[in-house]
Every structure is written in C-alpha cells, then in structure tokens.
Amino acid sequence: MEAREEAHLPPPSPSPPPPPPTSPAHDALLRAGPRLRLLQQAHAHVIVSGSHRSLSLLTKLINLACAAGAIGYARQVFVTVPGPDSFLFNSLIKSCSKFGFPRDAVAFYRCSLLAGIPPSNYTFTSVIKACADLSASRLGRGVHAHALACGFGSDPYVQSALVTFYAKSSDLNVARQVFDKMGERTVVTWNSMISGYEQNGSAKEAIELFDRMRESGIEPDSTTFVGVLAACAQLGAVSLGSWVYEYVMDNGFDLNVVLGTSLINMYARCGNVSKSREVFDSMRERNVIAWTAMISAYATNGYGSQAVELYDQMRLQGPRPNKITFVAVLSACAHARLVDMGRQIFASMKEEYDVEPGLEHFVCMVDMLGRAGFLDEAYEFIERKIPMEPPPAVWTAMLGACKMHKNFDLGVRVAEHLLDSEPENPGHYVMLSNIYALAGQSDRVQRVRNMMIQRGLKKQVGYSIIEVDGKTYMFSMGDKSHPETNIIYEYLDELMLRCTQAGYVPLADSLMHELEGEEREYALRFHSEKLAVAFGLLKTSHGMTITVVKNLRMCEDCHLAFKYISVVANREIVIRDKLRFHHFKDGSCSCLDFW
DNA sequence: CTAGGGTTAG
C-alpha cells in the first residue's frame, strides 16, 4: 500500500522550498527568541502555515528550544522532522553542546552517523566540546580518531577543541602534543592551552606559555588574561597580575564582567583586598559572580565585617545572592565570630531567597558555632539540622573546633569516627594524633603514627612560594636547593634569635607528630614559610609587604613566629595558606589567632 | 537553499 502511494508522489525533491523570508511563522520564531512559551506558539504558526516540513524553520525552532534550556521539547520536535539533513543535525549537535546538554549532543551525533550523514569539522568541534564537558575521555579519544580519519586533523577549530578536551581529561601531555603539532595557532588555541595548564594546577607552565605566546607575536585577548590571572592567583604572582591590569587599562580592553572578576580574584588571592575593591568599583557590569568574588575576597582575608557589609549592600541594590554567595558570607561570619549574624543569614537563605542549604553551608555553620566555642550547639546542629548522614567535611569542622577549645574527649570521638569513615585520608590521622598530643597521650600519638606508616599514608609535603622582582621562588621544608641557601639560613637564625629576645618561645608540639627529637626542632625552624619569609626580607626593601603562598595550612609555631618577625623586622607579612590569609603587622595577625 | 565553530570568572 505504502509503496503504491509513494509511486504516485512526485519525485522526492532534495528539500521543500525555503519559506519566504517574511512568512508569519518565521517572524513569530524570530520574535520568540529563546523563550519556551513563545516558541510553542511559533511552532503552532509553523504547523498551521503548512511549513512543518521546512527544515530551515524547524532547525531554527530546535536551536532556540535548546537555548531556552528546553531540551525535552527540542527532542519532541526533532522526532517529528521528516528527513533531517546535515545542516539540522550539525546545528542541533552544536546547540546541545553549547547550551549544556552534552549527553544529547553525543546522542544526536550517533544518531546522525546512523542516518548516514557524514560529519564535518563543525560536527567534530561540537562533539569534542561535549566530550570535554562530560570528561568522557574514552569517547573523546574515539571521536578524535574518527576526526583524523575524516581528514579534519588539522582544522584549527577541531584542534582547539581537542586541546581543551585533553586538558579537561587531565591529559596535559596529550593536550600539549596536539598543541605543538598545530601548524597555525590562533589566539583561541593559545588560550585553550594556557587555561588547560591553569585548571590543572600548573600555573607556572601557564605563565611560561603566555610568554611564548607573546614572543610568537599573537596578541592576547581578554580570555587570555582570564587564564593568566587565574595562574597569577594560584601563585600569588602579583607583579604579573598587576602588569595584566595595567596592560588591560592602557590598551583599551573592555573591563567585562569575567575579566573584572578574574582581577578581583587575583588581587584577593595575592592579599591585596583594596585593589580588589578598586577593580570591583570600576566595573560597569556586576553580576552575582562578581559580587560573590568581592565578598569572598573580604572573607578569606579576614575582613569579616566588610564582607557582611557588602552582602547587605548586595541585598539592597545588587543581584540575588545564590548558594555560593551564602558560602562566602557564612564563612565570613565564621571567621569573624559574627555568630548571631550567621544564624540570621542561614535562616534567611531559604525563607527569603529560596536557596536550599547544602553541604557547604552546613559545614560553615558547624565551623562558625564550633569556633565560637558553642561546641554543644554545633554538635546538636549536626545531629538535628542536617537532613542527611553528616559528611566527613562536617565532622572535620567539628574536630577543628574541639581542638581549638581543647575538648579532647569529644575530639577523640570525632576523630576516630572520621578515621573509620575515611581511612585513606592522611589529614585525619594528623588531626587525631595532634589531639592525643595535646591531651598528653604520647603512647597513642605513636600508635596513630604507626597506623599511618602501616597503611602507607604520607602527610602532604608542604611548600611555600614567594614572588620577588617578578620571579617566583619555591621553598620546601629544610630546603637547601636555593643558591643563596647559606645566607638565607644565617639570616633566619639571626631573625629567630631576635624574636627569642623579644619573648618568642617555640611551640614544639604543633603538627610535628611524625618527627622526633632533633629532626623536629630542625623542621620547625626551617618550615618552608619561614624560609620564604626570610628570603623575602633579604631581597626586598624596607616598607614592602612580604607575601607568601603556602599549599597547606600554617602551623601554630610559624604563626607565632611571624607575629614576632613583623615587629623585629618591622614589616607587614602576608601569608596565604590553604584556606585563608594571615596579615601580620606590629605583632598581631588579622585572623586574631582564630583560624 | 540556509549559518555556524574552539577559549574565560565566584
């Protein structure tokens, strides 16, 4: 039957004639934009006007549906399309990958192959981006092979997408191989590789590559600077970061919201909050991310009340806070002992802003209550306010509070619980043994230490970075690799002697559970941050602030020592540890010994 | 017949 009917039809034309450019259906689509309701109305126009077989109209409709986030609707329309062509498939795959539906992008890609549609370089860029977003490394490698087989191996767009894909799969070497093999690199390719390094924690490589890029004569654009600034933020490399700021201003770059936020973050993570604020104030557009970055800049640098003040201003005249904003402002409260304020804000999250508290907010609250000494309330909060099995991060916050307020009984219970639930996390062992040490139970310290050795766990190796004259230097504990080692150690000895004369007494029992006797004292004296600070004092002139970035948290002895050093050397010292900042000045620290 | 790509912030 069907065959006979088909025989009466005119020979299939390649596709229906394009609708006239001014057709009402087309107009309706254009007017609808990425808004679902209006798109559905326009769809009705399309059907009523009889152009439901017009592939170009349906393509537009489907793309707009993706842009509206209505992937379900896009799928529904897609299945009604008679004979989708390569244009429709390519646009669809692109829209899916662009608007956050990478799984659908891959599914439609497969679908297009099954339909016998040959993929183009456009297809591959979209599918590879989707693989990157999914971290689908096997799939992505397969698509890469397919792209090579189809002859698109040297298409610059495909190659840039591949660089990003391999970087996101933490395959930096492969990313670099693709990058190195490229004949002609565009600014985007360079950006992909620079960001790739930065996102994998290889900030130094990112900056080195940026230097190569400048040598090659390719002009950086604002995306380049976003990557470079993030690398500066990692390293605390404020001179390069400031150079970028000046370059951007001098060369008439638009201080767009992404670039501005990157600058805020860079200055914040280099300890210079007032510069962050200067950038924030000079931005013409500020979205929720920019506000949150600025609040977080205050919070991590120990300016809790300024953080809350800015948050209040945001409530009045800024965008709606989201869950990340609340993490920033609650952690500000935690570190500034603003307990009542924190409780109020936590309550308002859901009531006023319809933001459901999540894991990170619970951690902030436990941290805040615990730090302030309300251990019982913190414990009760865990038991009664958290709607799930409390995750380890919550107990870690509780444990920190127990240690801070010397509640060893509760601390030991919490630490043992943590050890049970995450036996492979070396941090828990360190915490437990510290608690035992503080409680004077040295036999148990030894037992925990042995357990760690037995299980083959090692404490992370600490290092500190300091930037002097635009170059970054890295120190690790007891480091002697620096050419001026002797001078640095001698100077540090002299410095510590002067501190001792001023009343400093080393805190030998902090965080050194794995070391014994002489080794312990040595390690304590030559912690990486002390070496870096000594080096900084030697190499920079009076009046300059010393800024050091450390990968772990600072120990209490170093914290104490830097207070004295800020006096005897008469310098401001800024240390960024894993979580936050310490600004030492005139013998005290911005954290008020509350960290 | 139709247009279009890859990189970026809390």
Coordinates of C-alpha atoms in Angstrom, one line a residue, chain A:
Chain A
M1 CA 0.0 0.0 0.0
E2 CA 2.5 2.5 1.1
A3 CA 4.7 1.7 -1.9
R4 CA 1.9 2.3 -4.3
E5 CA 1.0 5.6 -2.7
E6 CA 4.6 6.7 -2.9
A7 CA 4.7 5.8 -6.5
H8 CA 2.0 8.5 -7.1
L9 CA 4.0 11.2 -5.3
P10 CA 6.2 13.5 -7.3
P11 CA 9.9 12.5 -7.3
P12 CA 11.4 13.5 -3.9
S13 CA 12.9 16.9 -4.1
P14 CA 16.0 17.5 -2.0
S15 CA 14.1 19.6 0.4
P16 CA 11.0 21.8 0.4
P17 CA 11.4 25.3 -0.9
P18 CA 12.6 27.8 1.7
P19 CA 9.7 29.8 3.1
P20 CA 9.6 33.4 2.0
P21 CA 11.7 35.5 4.4
T22 CA 8.8 37.4 5.6
S23 CA 6.5 34.4 6.4
P24 CA 4.5 34.9 9.6
A25 CA 5.8 31.7 11.0
H26 CA 9.3 32.8 10.5
D27 CA 8.6 36.2 12.1
A28 CA 7.0 34.5 15.1
L29 CA 10.1 32.4 15.6
L30 CA 12.4 35.4 15.4
R31 CA 10.2 37.3 17.9
A32 CA 10.0 34.4 20.3
G33 CA 13.7 34.1 20.9
P34 CA 14.8 31.6 23.5
R35 CA 11.5 31.6 25.4
L36 CA 9.7 28.3 25.6
R37 CA 6.1 29.5 25.7
L38 CA 6.5 31.8 22.7
L39 CA 8.4 29.1 20.9
Q40 CA 5.5 26.7 21.3
Q41 CA 3.2 29.4 19.9
A42 CA 5.5 29.9 17.0
H43 CA 5.6 26.2 16.4
A44 CA 1.8 26.3 16.0
H45 CA 2.3 29.0 13.4
V46 CA 4.7 26.8 11.6
I47 CA 2.3 23.9 11.5
V48 CA -0.8 26.0 10.6
S49 CA 1.0 27.7 7.8
G50 CA 1.8 24.3 6.4
S51 CA 5.6 24.8 6.6
H52 CA 6.1 22.0 9.1
R53 CA 8.3 20.3 6.5
S54 CA 10.5 23.3 6.2
L55 CA 13.8 22.1 7.6
S56 CA 15.2 25.6 8.0
L57 CA 12.3 26.7 10.2
L58 CA 12.4 23.5 12.2
T59 CA 16.2 23.9 12.7
K60 CA 15.7 27.4 14.0
L61 CA 12.9 26.2 16.3
I62 CA 15.0 23.4 17.7
N63 CA 18.1 25.6 18.2
L64 CA 16.0 28.2 20.1
A65 CA 14.5 25.5 22.2
C66 CA 18.0 24.3 23.2
A67 CA 18.9 27.9 24.0
A68 CA 15.8 28.2 26.2
G69 CA 17.0 25.1 28.1
A70 CA 14.0 23.1 26.9
I71 CA 15.9 20.0 25.7
G72 CA 12.9 17.8 26.2
Y73 CA 10.8 20.0 23.9
A74 CA 13.7 20.1 21.4
R75 CA 13.8 16.3 21.3
Q76 CA 10.0 16.2 20.8
V77 CA 10.2 18.5 17.8
F78 CA 13.2 16.6 16.4
V79 CA 11.3 13.3 16.2
T80 CA 8.6 15.0 14.0
V81 CA 11.1 16.2 11.5
P82 CA 10.9 14.3 8.2
G83 CA 14.4 13.5 6.9
P84 CA 16.6 15.7 9.0
D85 CA 19.6 16.9 6.9
S86 CA 23.2 17.5 7.8
F87 CA 22.5 21.2 8.5
L88 CA 19.8 20.3 11.0
F89 CA 22.0 17.7 12.7
N90 CA 25.0 19.9 12.9
S91 CA 23.1 22.8 14.4
L92 CA 21.3 20.5 16.8
I93 CA 24.6 19.0 18.0
K94 CA 26.1 22.4 18.3
S95 CA 23.2 23.8 20.3
C96 CA 23.2 20.9 22.6
S97 CA 26.8 21.2 23.4
K98 CA 26.7 24.9 23.6
F99 CA 23.7 25.1 26.0
G100 CA 24.7 22.5 28.4
F101 CA 23.3 19.2 27.1
P102 CA 26.5 17.3 26.3
R103 CA 24.8 13.9 26.6
D104 CA 22.2 14.9 23.9
A105 CA 25.0 16.3 21.8
V106 CA 26.7 12.9 21.8
A107 CA 23.4 11.1 21.3
F108 CA 22.4 13.2 18.3
Y109 CA 25.9 12.8 16.9
R110 CA 25.5 9.0 17.0
C111 CA 22.0 9.4 15.5
S112 CA 23.5 11.4 12.6
L113 CA 26.1 8.8 11.9
L114 CA 23.4 6.1 11.9
A115 CA 21.4 8.2 9.5
G116 CA 24.4 8.2 7.1
I117 CA 25.2 11.9 7.5
P118 CA 28.9 12.5 7.1
P119 CA 30.3 14.5 10.0
S120 CA 32.0 17.8 9.2
N121 CA 34.6 19.8 11.0
Y122 CA 31.7 21.7 12.6
T123 CA 30.2 18.4 13.9
F124 CA 33.5 17.5 15.4
T125 CA 34.2 20.7 17.3
S126 CA 30.8 20.4 19.0
V127 CA 31.0 16.7 19.8
I128 CA 34.6 17.1 21.2
K129 CA 33.4 20.0 23.4
A130 CA 30.6 17.8 24.7
C131 CA 33.1 15.1 25.5
A132 CA 35.2 17.6 27.4
D133 CA 32.2 18.7 29.4
L134 CA 31.4 15.1 30.2
S135 CA 35.0 14.3 30.9
A136 CA 34.3 11.3 28.7
S137 CA 37.9 10.5 27.9
R138 CA 37.5 7.2 26.1
L139 CA 34.7 8.5 24.0
G140 CA 36.6 11.7 23.2
R141 CA 39.7 9.7 22.1
G142 CA 37.4 7.7 19.8
V143 CA 35.9 10.9 18.3
H144 CA 39.5 12.3 17.9
A145 CA 40.4 9.2 15.9
H146 CA 37.3 9.5 13.8
A147 CA 38.0 13.2 13.1
L148 CA 41.5 12.2 11.9
A149 CA 40.1 9.5 9.7
C150 CA 37.7 12.0 8.2
G151 CA 40.6 14.4 7.4
F152 CA 39.9 17.1 9.9
G153 CA 43.1 16.6 11.9
S154 CA 44.5 20.0 11.0
D155 CA 41.4 22.1 11.3
P156 CA 42.2 24.8 13.8
Y157 CA 38.8 24.7 15.4
V158 CA 38.9 21.0 15.9
Q159 CA 42.4 21.2 17.3
S160 CA 41.5 23.9 19.8
A161 CA 38.5 21.8 21.0
L162 CA 40.9 18.8 21.3
V163 CA 43.4 20.8 23.4
T164 CA 40.5 21.7 25.7
F165 CA 39.2 18.2 25.8
Y166 CA 42.6 16.6 26.7
A167 CA 43.2 19.3 29.3
K168 CA 39.9 18.7 30.9
S169 CA 40.6 15.0 31.0
S170 CA 43.8 15.8 32.8
D171 CA 45.8 14.6 29.9
L172 CA 48.0 17.7 29.7
N173 CA 50.8 15.9 27.8
V174 CA 48.4 14.9 25.1
A175 CA 46.9 18.3 25.0
R176 CA 50.4 19.8 24.6
Q177 CA 51.1 17.3 21.8
V178 CA 48.1 18.4 19.9
F179 CA 49.0 22.0 20.5
D180 CA 52.7 21.5 19.4
K181 CA 51.7 19.8 16.2
M182 CA 49.4 22.6 15.1
G183 CA 50.6 24.5 12.0
E184 CA 48.9 27.8 12.7
R185 CA 47.8 28.7 16.1
T186 CA 45.1 31.2 16.7
V187 CA 44.6 33.2 19.9
V188 CA 41.9 30.7 20.9
T189 CA 44.3 27.8 20.7
W190 CA 46.8 29.6 22.9
N191 CA 44.0 30.4 25.3
S192 CA 42.9 26.7 25.4
M193 CA 46.4 25.5 26.3
I194 CA 47.0 28.3 28.9
S195 CA 43.7 27.7 30.6
G196 CA 44.3 24.0 30.4
Y197 CA 47.5 24.3 32.4
E198 CA 46.0 26.7 34.9
Q199 CA 43.0 24.5 35.5
N200 CA 45.2 21.5 36.2
G201 CA 47.2 23.5 38.8
S202 CA 50.2 24.0 36.5
A203 CA 50.3 27.8 36.9
K204 CA 53.9 28.1 36.1
E205 CA 53.5 26.3 32.8
A206 CA 50.5 28.5 32.0
I207 CA 52.6 31.6 32.5
E208 CA 55.6 30.2 30.6
L209 CA 53.2 29.5 27.7
F210 CA 51.9 33.0 27.9
D211 CA 55.4 34.3 27.4
R212 CA 55.9 32.0 24.4
M213 CA 52.6 33.4 23.0
R214 CA 53.8 37.0 23.3
E215 CA 57.1 36.0 21.6
S216 CA 55.2 34.5 18.7
G217 CA 53.5 37.8 18.1
I218 CA 49.9 36.7 18.7
E219 CA 48.0 39.4 20.5
P220 CA 46.4 38.2 23.7
D221 CA 42.7 38.9 24.2
S222 CA 40.6 39.2 27.4
T223 CA 40.2 35.4 27.6
T224 CA 44.0 35.0 27.6
F225 CA 44.2 37.3 30.5
V226 CA 41.5 35.5 32.4
G227 CA 43.7 32.4 32.2
V228 CA 46.8 34.2 33.1
L229 CA 45.2 36.0 36.0
A230 CA 44.0 32.7 37.4
A231 CA 47.5 31.4 37.2
C232 CA 48.8 34.5 39.0
A233 CA 46.2 33.9 41.7
Q234 CA 47.4 30.4 42.2
L235 CA 51.0 31.5 42.6
G236 CA 50.4 34.8 44.4
A237 CA 52.2 36.4 41.4
V238 CA 51.0 39.9 42.0
S239 CA 53.5 41.7 39.8
L240 CA 52.5 39.8 36.7
G241 CA 48.9 40.2 37.7
S242 CA 49.3 43.9 38.1
W243 CA 51.0 44.1 34.8
V244 CA 48.0 42.5 33.2
Y245 CA 45.7 45.1 34.9
E246 CA 47.8 47.9 33.5
Y247 CA 48.0 46.4 30.1
V248 CA 44.3 45.9 30.0
M249 CA 43.7 49.5 31.0
D250 CA 46.3 51.0 28.8
N251 CA 45.2 49.1 25.7
G252 CA 41.6 50.0 25.9
F253 CA 40.4 46.5 26.8
D254 CA 36.8 46.4 27.9
L255 CA 36.7 45.5 31.6
N256 CA 34.0 43.0 31.1
V257 CA 32.4 41.1 34.0
V258 CA 34.6 38.0 33.5
L259 CA 37.8 39.8 33.2
G260 CA 36.9 42.1 36.1
T261 CA 36.0 39.1 38.3
S262 CA 39.3 37.5 37.5
L263 CA 41.2 40.6 38.6
I264 CA 39.2 40.8 41.8
N265 CA 40.1 37.2 42.5
M266 CA 43.8 37.7 41.6
Y267 CA 44.3 40.6 43.9
A268 CA 42.3 38.9 46.6
R269 CA 44.4 35.8 46.4
C270 CA 47.6 37.9 46.5
G271 CA 46.3 39.5 49.7
N272 CA 45.6 43.0 48.3
V273 CA 41.9 43.5 49.0
S274 CA 41.8 47.2 48.4
K275 CA 42.9 46.6 44.8
S276 CA 40.2 44.0 44.5
R277 CA 37.7 46.7 45.7
E278 CA 39.2 49.2 43.3
V279 CA 38.5 46.8 40.4
F280 CA 35.1 46.0 41.7
D281 CA 34.1 49.6 41.9
S282 CA 35.3 50.3 38.4
M283 CA 33.3 47.6 36.7
R284 CA 30.4 48.8 34.6
E285 CA 28.5 45.5 35.0
R286 CA 28.5 43.4 38.2
N287 CA 26.7 40.1 38.3
V288 CA 26.2 37.7 41.2
I289 CA 29.6 36.1 40.5
A290 CA 31.4 39.5 40.7
W291 CA 29.7 40.4 44.0
T292 CA 30.4 36.9 45.4
A293 CA 34.0 37.2 44.4
M294 CA 34.3 40.5 46.3
I295 CA 32.5 39.2 49.4
S296 CA 34.8 36.2 49.3
A297 CA 37.8 38.4 48.9
Y298 CA 37.0 40.2 52.2
A299 CA 36.1 36.9 53.9
T300 CA 39.2 35.0 53.1
N301 CA 41.4 37.9 54.0
G302 CA 39.9 38.2 57.4
Y303 CA 37.7 41.3 56.9
G304 CA 34.5 39.6 58.1
S305 CA 32.6 42.7 58.8
Q306 CA 33.3 44.3 55.5
A307 CA 32.2 41.0 53.8
V308 CA 28.9 41.2 55.7
E309 CA 28.6 44.9 54.9
L310 CA 29.0 44.3 51.2
Y311 CA 26.5 41.5 51.4
D312 CA 24.0 43.9 52.9
Q313 CA 24.6 46.3 50.1
M314 CA 24.1 43.5 47.6
R315 CA 20.7 42.7 49.2
L316 CA 19.7 46.2 48.7
Q317 CA 21.0 47.1 45.3
G318 CA 22.7 44.0 43.8
P319 CA 21.6 40.8 42.1
R320 CA 20.0 38.0 44.1
P321 CA 22.5 36.0 46.1
N322 CA 22.9 32.4 45.3
K323 CA 24.2 29.4 47.2
I324 CA 27.9 30.3 46.5
T325 CA 27.3 33.8 47.8
F326 CA 26.0 32.2 51.0
V327 CA 29.1 30.1 51.4
A328 CA 31.2 33.2 51.2
V329 CA 29.2 35.3 53.6
L330 CA 28.7 32.5 56.1
S331 CA 32.4 31.7 56.2
A332 CA 33.0 35.4 56.8
C333 CA 30.7 35.2 59.8
A334 CA 32.5 32.0 61.0
H335 CA 35.9 33.7 60.9
A336 CA 34.8 37.0 62.3
R337 CA 32.8 35.5 65.2
L338 CA 29.6 37.0 63.9
V339 CA 27.5 34.2 65.2
D340 CA 24.1 35.9 65.5
M341 CA 24.6 37.4 62.1
G342 CA 25.5 34.0 60.7
R343 CA 22.4 32.4 62.3
Q344 CA 20.2 35.1 60.8
I345 CA 21.7 34.8 57.3
F346 CA 21.5 31.0 57.4
A347 CA 17.8 31.2 58.3
S348 CA 17.2 33.8 55.5
M349 CA 18.6 31.6 52.8
K350 CA 15.5 29.6 52.4
E351 CA 13.0 32.0 53.8
E352 CA 13.9 35.0 51.7
Y353 CA 15.9 33.6 48.8
D354 CA 14.6 30.1 48.4
V355 CA 18.1 28.7 48.4
E356 CA 18.2 25.3 49.9
P357 CA 21.1 24.9 52.4
G358 CA 23.6 22.3 51.2
L359 CA 26.6 20.5 52.5
E360 CA 28.9 23.5 52.3
H361 CA 26.5 25.7 54.3
F362 CA 26.2 23.1 57.0
V363 CA 30.0 23.0 57.2
C364 CA 30.1 26.8 57.6
M365 CA 27.5 26.7 60.4
V366 CA 29.3 23.9 62.3
D367 CA 32.6 25.7 61.8
M368 CA 31.0 29.0 63.0
L369 CA 29.4 27.6 66.1
G370 CA 32.4 25.5 66.9
R371 CA 34.9 28.2 66.6
A372 CA 32.9 30.5 68.7
G373 CA 33.0 27.8 71.4
F374 CA 29.4 26.6 71.2
L375 CA 30.5 23.0 70.8
D376 CA 27.3 21.6 72.1
E377 CA 25.2 23.7 69.8
A378 CA 27.5 22.7 66.9
Y379 CA 27.1 19.0 67.8
E380 CA 23.3 19.4 68.1
F381 CA 23.3 21.2 64.7
I382 CA 25.0 18.2 63.2
E383 CA 22.5 15.8 64.8
R384 CA 19.3 17.7 64.2
K385 CA 19.6 20.2 61.4
I386 CA 21.4 18.2 58.8
P387 CA 18.9 16.1 56.8
M388 CA 21.4 13.5 55.7
E389 CA 24.2 11.4 57.0
P390 CA 26.7 14.1 58.0
P391 CA 29.5 14.0 55.5
P392 CA 33.2 14.0 56.6
A393 CA 33.6 17.7 56.0
V394 CA 31.1 18.5 58.7
W395 CA 33.0 16.3 61.2
T396 CA 36.3 17.8 60.2
A397 CA 34.9 21.3 61.1
M398 CA 33.7 19.9 64.4
L399 CA 37.1 18.4 65.1
G400 CA 38.8 21.6 64.4
A401 CA 36.6 23.3 67.0
C402 CA 37.3 20.6 69.5
K403 CA 41.0 21.1 69.1
M404 CA 40.7 24.8 69.3
H405 CA 38.7 24.7 72.5
K406 CA 40.7 21.7 73.9
N407 CA 37.7 19.4 74.3
F408 CA 39.7 16.2 74.0
D409 CA 37.1 13.7 74.8
L410 CA 34.7 14.8 72.1
G411 CA 37.6 15.5 69.7
V412 CA 38.9 12.0 70.1
R413 CA 35.5 10.5 69.4
V414 CA 35.0 12.6 66.3
A415 CA 38.5 11.9 65.0
E416 CA 38.1 8.2 65.5
H417 CA 34.8 8.3 63.7
L418 CA 36.4 10.2 60.8
L419 CA 39.2 7.6 60.7
D420 CA 36.6 4.9 60.3
S421 CA 34.8 6.6 57.6
E422 CA 37.8 7.8 55.6
P423 CA 40.7 5.6 56.4
E424 CA 42.7 6.7 53.4
N425 CA 42.7 10.4 54.3
P426 CA 46.1 11.2 55.9
G427 CA 44.7 14.5 57.3
H428 CA 42.5 12.7 59.8
Y429 CA 45.5 10.8 61.2
V430 CA 47.4 14.0 61.7
M431 CA 44.4 15.6 63.4
L432 CA 43.8 12.6 65.7
S433 CA 47.5 12.4 66.7
N434 CA 47.5 16.1 67.3
I435 CA 44.6 15.8 69.7
Y436 CA 46.3 12.9 71.5
A437 CA 49.5 15.0 71.7
L438 CA 47.6 18.0 73.2
A439 CA 45.9 15.7 75.6
G440 CA 49.3 14.4 76.7
Q441 CA 48.7 10.8 75.5
S442 CA 52.0 10.2 73.7
D443 CA 51.6 6.4 73.5
R444 CA 48.5 6.9 71.4
V445 CA 50.3 9.5 69.3
Q446 CA 52.8 6.8 68.5
R447 CA 50.0 4.3 67.7
V448 CA 48.4 6.6 65.2
R449 CA 51.7 7.3 63.7
N450 CA 52.4 3.6 63.2
M451 CA 49.0 3.0 61.8
M452 CA 49.7 5.7 59.2
I453 CA 53.0 4.1 58.2
Q454 CA 51.4 0.7 58.1
R455 CA 48.8 1.9 55.7
G456 CA 51.4 3.6 53.6
L457 CA 49.9 7.1 54.1
K458 CA 52.1 10.1 53.9
K459 CA 51.4 13.6 55.0
Q460 CA 51.3 16.0 52.1
V461 CA 54.6 17.8 51.5
G462 CA 54.4 21.5 52.3
Y463 CA 55.9 24.2 50.2
S464 CA 55.8 28.0 50.1
I465 CA 56.0 30.3 47.1
I466 CA 57.2 33.9 47.2
E467 CA 57.5 36.4 44.3
V468 CA 60.5 38.8 44.2
D469 CA 61.1 41.1 41.3
G470 CA 58.5 39.4 39.2
K471 CA 60.0 35.9 39.6
T472 CA 58.5 33.2 41.8
Y473 CA 60.6 31.1 44.2
M474 CA 59.5 27.9 45.8
F475 CA 60.8 26.6 49.2
S476 CA 60.1 23.3 50.9
M477 CA 60.9 22.3 54.5
G478 CA 64.6 22.3 55.2
D479 CA 65.2 23.2 51.6
K480 CA 68.8 23.8 50.6
S481 CA 68.4 23.9 46.8
H482 CA 68.5 27.7 46.6
P483 CA 71.9 29.1 45.5
E484 CA 71.9 31.5 48.5
T485 CA 70.9 28.9 51.0
N486 CA 73.6 29.7 53.5
I487 CA 72.8 33.4 53.6
I488 CA 69.1 32.6 54.0
Y489 CA 69.6 30.2 56.9
E490 CA 72.0 32.5 58.6
Y491 CA 69.6 35.4 58.3
L492 CA 66.8 33.2 59.6
D493 CA 68.8 32.2 62.6
E494 CA 69.6 35.8 63.4
L495 CA 66.0 36.7 62.9
M496 CA 64.8 34.0 65.3
L497 CA 67.3 35.0 67.8
R498 CA 65.9 38.5 67.8
C499 CA 62.4 37.1 68.1
T500 CA 63.5 35.0 71.1
Q501 CA 65.0 38.1 72.7
A502 CA 61.6 39.7 72.2
G503 CA 59.9 36.9 74.0
Y504 CA 59.2 34.2 71.4
V505 CA 59.2 30.7 72.7
P506 CA 58.9 27.9 70.0
L507 CA 55.8 25.8 70.1
A508 CA 57.4 22.5 69.6
D509 CA 54.4 20.3 69.7
S510 CA 52.5 21.6 66.8
L511 CA 51.8 19.5 63.8
M512 CA 55.1 17.6 64.0
H513 CA 53.8 14.3 65.1
E514 CA 55.8 12.3 62.6
L515 CA 59.2 13.8 63.6
E516 CA 61.3 13.2 66.5
G517 CA 64.0 15.0 68.6
E518 CA 66.5 17.0 66.7
E519 CA 64.7 16.4 63.4
R520 CA 61.6 18.0 64.9
E521 CA 63.3 21.1 66.0
Y522 CA 65.1 21.5 62.7
A523 CA 61.9 21.1 60.7
L524 CA 60.2 23.6 62.9
R525 CA 62.9 26.1 62.5
F526 CA 63.0 25.7 58.8
H527 CA 59.4 25.3 57.8
S528 CA 59.0 26.4 54.1
E529 CA 57.1 29.5 55.0
K530 CA 59.9 30.7 57.4
L531 CA 62.5 30.2 54.6
A532 CA 60.3 32.1 52.1
V533 CA 59.7 34.9 54.5
A534 CA 63.4 35.2 55.3
F535 CA 64.2 35.2 51.7
G536 CA 61.7 37.9 51.1
L537 CA 63.0 40.1 53.8
L538 CA 66.5 39.7 52.4
K539 CA 65.5 40.5 48.9
T540 CA 63.0 43.3 49.2
S541 CA 63.5 46.8 50.6
H542 CA 62.1 48.1 53.8
G543 CA 58.4 49.1 53.7
M544 CA 57.5 46.5 51.1
T545 CA 54.9 43.9 52.2
I546 CA 56.1 40.3 52.1
T547 CA 53.6 37.9 50.6
V548 CA 53.9 34.2 50.7
V549 CA 51.6 31.5 49.4
K550 CA 51.6 28.1 51.1
N551 CA 49.9 24.9 49.9
L552 CA 48.9 23.6 53.3
R553 CA 47.7 25.3 56.5
M554 CA 50.3 27.1 58.5
C555 CA 51.5 25.6 61.8
E556 CA 50.9 27.4 65.1
D557 CA 54.6 27.9 65.6
C558 CA 55.1 29.7 62.3
H559 CA 52.0 31.8 63.1
L560 CA 53.5 32.8 66.4
A561 CA 57.0 33.4 64.9
F562 CA 55.6 35.7 62.2
K563 CA 53.9 37.9 64.8
Y564 CA 57.3 38.5 66.3
I565 CA 59.1 38.9 63.0
S566 CA 56.6 41.5 61.9
V567 CA 57.9 43.5 64.9
V568 CA 61.6 42.8 64.9
A569 CA 61.9 43.3 61.2
N570 CA 59.3 46.0 61.2
R571 CA 57.4 44.6 58.1
E572 CA 54.0 43.6 57.1
I573 CA 53.9 39.9 56.3
V574 CA 51.0 38.3 54.4
I575 CA 50.7 34.5 54.4
R576 CA 48.1 32.8 52.3
D577 CA 47.6 29.3 53.5
K578 CA 45.4 26.6 52.0
L579 CA 42.2 28.2 53.2
R580 CA 42.8 31.8 54.1
F581 CA 45.0 34.8 54.7
H582 CA 47.0 36.0 57.6
H583 CA 48.1 39.6 57.6
F584 CA 50.8 40.1 60.2
K585 CA 51.5 43.6 61.4
D586 CA 53.0 45.1 64.5
G587 CA 52.9 41.8 66.4
S588 CA 49.4 40.7 65.6
C589 CA 47.6 38.9 62.9
S590 CA 44.4 39.8 61.1
C591 CA 42.9 36.4 62.0
L592 CA 43.1 37.4 65.7
D593 CA 44.5 33.9 66.3
F594 CA 41.2 32.5 65.2
W595 CA 41.7 30.0 62.4

